[in-house]
Tab-separated table of C-alpha atoms in Angstrom:
chain	number	residue	atom	x	y	z
A	1	GLY	CA	-68.853	57.009	-46.563
A	2	GLU	CA	-65.990	54.609	-46.074
A	3	SER	CA	-63.210	54.401	-48.611
A	4	VAL	CA	-62.695	50.684	-48.241
A	5	GLY	CA	-64.391	50.094	-51.583
A	6	LEU	CA	-61.934	52.170	-53.583
A	7	HIS	CA	-59.772	50.340	-56.114
A	8	LEU	CA	-61.921	47.222	-55.967
A	9	PRO	CA	-63.255	45.368	-58.987
A	10	THR	CA	-66.860	46.303	-59.588
A	11	LEU	CA	-69.744	44.211	-60.811
A	12	SER	CA	-72.769	46.119	-62.080
A	13	VAL	CA	-76.040	44.246	-62.524
A	14	GLN	CA	-79.602	45.182	-63.308
A	15	GLU	CA	-82.125	44.856	-60.546
A	16	GLY	CA	-83.762	41.467	-60.797
A	17	ASP	CA	-80.858	39.807	-62.574
A	18	ASN	CA	-78.627	37.190	-60.994
A	19	SER	CA	-75.167	38.151	-59.755
A	20	ILE	CA	-72.062	36.005	-59.630
A	21	ILE	CA	-69.112	37.134	-57.550
A	22	ASN	CA	-65.873	35.204	-57.708
A	23	CYS	CA	-63.012	34.600	-55.336
A	24	ALA	CA	-59.714	32.807	-55.859
A	25	TYR	CA	-58.376	31.454	-52.610
A	26	SER	CA	-54.765	30.814	-51.818
A	27	ASN	CA	-54.341	27.612	-49.850
A	28	SER	CA	-55.389	24.206	-51.121
A	29	ALA	CA	-55.479	22.988	-47.508
A	30	SER	CA	-58.116	25.527	-46.444
A	31	ASP	CA	-61.090	23.655	-45.069
A	32	TYR	CA	-63.774	26.260	-44.453
A	33	PHE	CA	-64.910	29.302	-46.394
A	34	ILE	CA	-67.183	32.231	-45.661
A	35	TRP	CA	-68.712	34.976	-47.756
A	36	TYR	CA	-69.202	38.366	-46.122
A	37	LYS	CA	-71.166	41.428	-47.192
A	38	GLN	CA	-69.942	44.864	-46.171
A	39	GLU	CA	-72.058	47.944	-46.666
A	40	SER	CA	-70.520	51.377	-46.669
A	41	GLY	CA	-69.476	52.471	-43.196
A	42	LYS	CA	-70.420	49.179	-41.576
A	43	GLY	CA	-68.764	46.007	-40.438
A	44	PRO	CA	-68.875	42.810	-42.514
A	45	GLN	CA	-71.916	40.574	-42.189
A	46	PHE	CA	-71.899	36.804	-42.572
A	47	ILE	CA	-73.804	35.644	-45.651
A	48	ILE	CA	-73.082	31.983	-46.146
A	49	ASP	CA	-70.388	29.423	-45.468
A	50	ILE	CA	-69.211	26.148	-46.939
A	51	ARG	CA	-66.888	23.391	-45.817
A	52	SER	CA	-64.312	21.868	-48.101
A	53	ASN	CA	-66.132	18.522	-48.215
A	54	MET	CA	-68.989	20.209	-50.072
A	55	ASP	CA	-69.271	21.618	-53.591
A	56	LYS	CA	-72.394	23.694	-53.182
A	57	ARG	CA	-74.491	25.197	-50.472
A	58	GLN	CA	-77.685	27.175	-50.785
A	59	GLY	CA	-79.211	29.798	-48.603
A	60	GLN	CA	-82.009	32.247	-49.089
A	61	ARG	CA	-81.380	33.788	-52.528
A	62	VAL	CA	-77.668	32.958	-52.242
A	63	THR	CA	-75.636	29.974	-53.365
A	64	VAL	CA	-71.960	29.311	-52.789
A	65	LEU	CA	-70.004	27.062	-55.117
A	66	LEU	CA	-66.612	25.616	-54.289
A	67	ASN	CA	-64.200	24.276	-56.878
A	68	LYS	CA	-61.229	22.854	-55.022
A	69	THR	CA	-59.469	21.798	-58.205
A	70	VAL	CA	-58.833	25.396	-59.207
A	71	LYS	CA	-59.164	26.931	-55.730
A	72	HIS	CA	-62.175	28.976	-56.692
A	73	LEU	CA	-65.190	30.111	-54.739
A	74	SER	CA	-68.235	31.866	-56.122
A	75	LEU	CA	-71.262	33.561	-54.634
A	76	GLN	CA	-74.452	33.627	-56.632
A	77	ILE	CA	-77.206	36.056	-55.688
A	78	ALA	CA	-80.577	35.435	-57.261
A	79	ALA	CA	-82.907	38.276	-58.251
A	80	THR	CA	-80.476	40.961	-57.142
A	81	GLN	CA	-82.060	43.833	-55.213
A	82	PRO	CA	-80.872	47.385	-54.492
A	83	GLY	CA	-80.186	46.344	-50.907
A	84	ASP	CA	-77.604	43.894	-52.192
A	85	SER	CA	-75.317	46.764	-53.203
A	86	ALA	CA	-72.195	46.362	-51.091
A	87	VAL	CA	-68.660	44.999	-51.088
A	88	TYR	CA	-68.492	41.212	-50.948
A	89	PHE	CA	-65.420	39.293	-49.887
A	90	CYS	CA	-64.511	35.742	-49.133
A	91	ALA	CA	-62.526	34.297	-46.261
A	92	GLU	CA	-60.660	31.005	-46.107
A	93	ARG	CA	-59.601	29.179	-42.981
A	94	ASN	CA	-56.441	27.155	-42.617
A	95	PRO	CA	-57.185	24.044	-40.592
A	96	GLY	CA	-55.828	23.962	-37.075
A	97	THR	CA	-54.980	27.660	-36.980
A	98	TYR	CA	-56.643	30.716	-35.569
A	99	LYS	CA	-56.419	32.634	-38.808
A	100	TYR	CA	-58.663	33.421	-41.687
A	101	ILE	CA	-57.309	34.954	-44.878
A	102	PHE	CA	-59.621	37.563	-46.301
A	103	GLY	CA	-59.957	38.455	-49.951
A	104	THR	CA	-59.874	42.058	-51.108
A	105	GLY	CA	-63.489	42.058	-52.196
A	106	THR	CA	-65.739	42.936	-55.114
A	107	ARG	CA	-68.100	45.897	-55.180
A	108	LEU	CA	-71.592	44.993	-56.363
A	109	LYS	CA	-73.664	47.817	-57.838
A	110	VAL	CA	-77.312	47.185	-58.530
A	111	LEU	CA	-78.766	49.324	-61.285
A	112	ALA	CA	-82.420	50.299	-61.118
B	1	ASP	CA	-79.977	41.750	-28.520
B	2	GLY	CA	-76.523	40.227	-28.468
B	3	GLY	CA	-73.853	41.905	-30.472
B	4	ILE	CA	-70.463	43.520	-30.668
B	5	THR	CA	-70.116	47.264	-30.209
B	6	GLN	CA	-67.247	49.453	-31.313
B	7	SER	CA	-66.787	53.042	-30.289
B	8	PRO	CA	-66.311	55.692	-31.340
B	9	LYS	CA	-67.425	55.444	-34.947
B	10	TYR	CA	-65.018	58.218	-35.967
B	11	LEU	CA	-61.786	59.153	-34.210
B	12	PHE	CA	-59.210	61.781	-34.965
B	13	ARG	CA	-55.666	61.577	-33.707
B	14	LYS	CA	-52.977	64.187	-33.628
B	15	GLU	CA	-49.414	63.290	-34.421
B	16	GLY	CA	-47.699	61.726	-31.404
B	17	GLN	CA	-50.882	60.840	-29.563
B	18	ASN	CA	-52.021	57.464	-28.357
B	19	VAL	CA	-55.683	56.662	-28.876
B	20	THR	CA	-57.785	53.757	-27.658
B	21	LEU	CA	-60.557	52.089	-29.615
B	22	SER	CA	-63.247	50.323	-27.652
B	23	CYS	CA	-64.728	46.907	-28.433
B	24	GLU	CA	-67.389	45.276	-26.266
B	25	GLN	CA	-69.359	42.092	-26.918
B	26	ASN	CA	-72.244	40.463	-25.051
B	27	LEU	CA	-72.251	37.263	-27.090
B	28	ASN	CA	-70.285	35.305	-24.489
B	29	HIS	CA	-67.636	34.664	-27.120
B	30	ASP	CA	-64.233	33.520	-25.938
B	31	ALA	CA	-62.168	34.820	-28.839
B	32	MET	CA	-61.808	38.418	-29.966
B	33	TYR	CA	-59.842	39.978	-32.803
B	34	TRP	CA	-58.726	43.316	-34.169
B	35	TYR	CA	-58.361	43.858	-37.907
B	36	ARG	CA	-57.267	46.770	-39.965
B	37	GLN	CA	-58.931	47.501	-43.298
B	38	ASP	CA	-57.312	49.673	-45.956
B	39	PRO	CA	-58.652	50.499	-49.428
B	40	GLY	CA	-58.087	47.694	-51.895
B	41	GLN	CA	-56.688	45.308	-49.298
B	42	GLY	CA	-58.063	42.363	-47.408
B	43	LEU	CA	-58.481	42.535	-43.651
B	44	ARG	CA	-55.180	42.305	-41.810
B	45	LEU	CA	-54.955	40.858	-38.321
B	46	ILE	CA	-53.471	43.123	-35.657
B	47	TYR	CA	-54.019	41.214	-32.408
B	48	TYR	CA	-56.203	38.407	-31.193
B	49	SER	CA	-57.208	36.913	-27.869
B	50	GLN	CA	-58.488	33.377	-27.331
B	51	ILE	CA	-59.146	33.778	-23.628
B	52	VAL	CA	-59.180	36.381	-20.881
B	53	ASN	CA	-55.768	37.703	-19.827
B	54	ASP	CA	-54.104	36.265	-22.895
B	55	PHE	CA	-53.488	37.702	-26.350
B	56	GLN	CA	-51.164	37.202	-29.312
B	57	LYS	CA	-49.751	39.377	-32.038
B	58	GLY	CA	-51.199	39.114	-35.475
B	59	ASP	CA	-49.555	39.984	-38.758
B	60	ILE	CA	-49.256	43.747	-38.244
B	61	ALA	CA	-48.969	44.275	-34.473
B	62	GLU	CA	-46.226	46.906	-34.523
B	63	GLY	CA	-47.430	50.214	-33.117
B	64	TYR	CA	-50.499	48.692	-31.468
B	65	SER	CA	-51.277	47.292	-28.032
B	66	VAL	CA	-54.251	45.490	-26.499
B	67	SER	CA	-55.546	44.166	-23.197
B	68	ARG	CA	-58.084	41.493	-22.308
B	69	GLU	CA	-58.991	41.954	-18.668
B	70	LYS	CA	-62.615	40.971	-19.175
B	71	LYS	CA	-64.212	38.462	-21.493
B	72	GLU	CA	-66.506	41.141	-22.888
B	73	SER	CA	-63.883	43.762	-23.677
B	74	PHE	CA	-60.860	43.949	-25.973
B	75	PRO	CA	-59.648	47.549	-26.367
B	76	LEU	CA	-57.024	48.455	-28.949
B	77	THR	CA	-54.527	51.263	-28.402
B	78	VAL	CA	-52.955	52.841	-31.440
B	79	THR	CA	-49.669	54.251	-30.247
B	80	SER	CA	-47.520	57.031	-31.646
B	81	ALA	CA	-45.188	54.296	-32.922
B	82	GLN	CA	-47.750	53.382	-35.581
B	83	LYS	CA	-46.584	55.512	-38.486
B	84	ASN	CA	-49.593	55.121	-40.731
B	85	PRO	CA	-52.609	54.706	-38.484
B	86	THR	CA	-55.282	56.149	-40.749
B	87	ALA	CA	-57.549	53.195	-41.512
B	88	PHE	CA	-60.836	51.503	-40.725
B	89	TYR	CA	-60.519	49.246	-37.676
B	90	LEU	CA	-62.747	46.253	-37.177
B	91	CYS	CA	-63.225	44.227	-34.036
B	92	ALA	CA	-64.600	40.700	-34.247
B	93	SER	CA	-65.469	37.875	-31.917
B	94	SER	CA	-66.110	34.164	-32.249
B	95	LEU	CA	-67.248	31.281	-30.088
B	96	GLY	CA	-64.140	29.187	-30.369
B	97	GLY	CA	-61.321	30.687	-32.328
B	98	ALA	CA	-61.229	29.643	-35.959
B	99	SER	CA	-63.846	26.943	-35.519
B	100	TYR	CA	-66.601	29.353	-36.282
B	101	GLY	CA	-67.074	32.427	-38.370
B	102	TYR	CA	-66.701	35.851	-36.877
B	103	THR	CA	-69.204	38.418	-35.743
B	104	PHE	CA	-67.889	41.851	-36.621
B	105	GLY	CA	-68.481	45.210	-35.044
B	106	SER	CA	-69.455	48.237	-37.087
B	107	GLY	CA	-65.926	49.613	-37.169
B	108	THR	CA	-64.015	52.729	-36.136
B	109	ARG	CA	-62.628	55.105	-38.702
B	110	LEU	CA	-59.345	56.563	-37.402
B	111	THR	CA	-57.849	59.604	-39.088
B	112	VAL	CA	-54.584	61.343	-38.278
B	113	VAL	CA	-54.858	65.129	-38.393
């Protein structure tokens, strides 16, 4: 498998429990944020996004929370399943630029 | 199904060789990107292209080259000038630059032998 998950912080959760993955972003002017899921040997997949004028956004089993005061983003996964095991990372967009800044990621391990 | 395809999945390069990584998309996206992914690091931008026949250097362009002759294709050449090319390379595309999130390919793992 890919080695991109080496040296990453790891979160281990029991199947069925809720998971919370955190991300500290760098630029207070960033206006759009995305969470990606990356399984071993695959490219990142979009999970959920949120704009800076929102504090919370919900999807199917996932919720993203944005705290602009402390530049913090979190991803909550409800009823975590074995298929949720992957590396999760956030991305922030600087307004008016072409660039996203990507976090290093957190490895989520779901224990049976 | 629309998507973005990278090939090959695994690539081995000898010292001093140039190799080209393929990236093709049928999403009708204008913008395409190449990122490098190393263990414990966030994605780093190599090159990007907002429109056909135009491209710009990203943060780590040295030792790499690209072309954008067709909207669907954005190949990346890793030249012998890239001293540490072993990495996982990801191609991405988007509708309109940074206005939208990216669709990523499945990646190419390049190893120097």
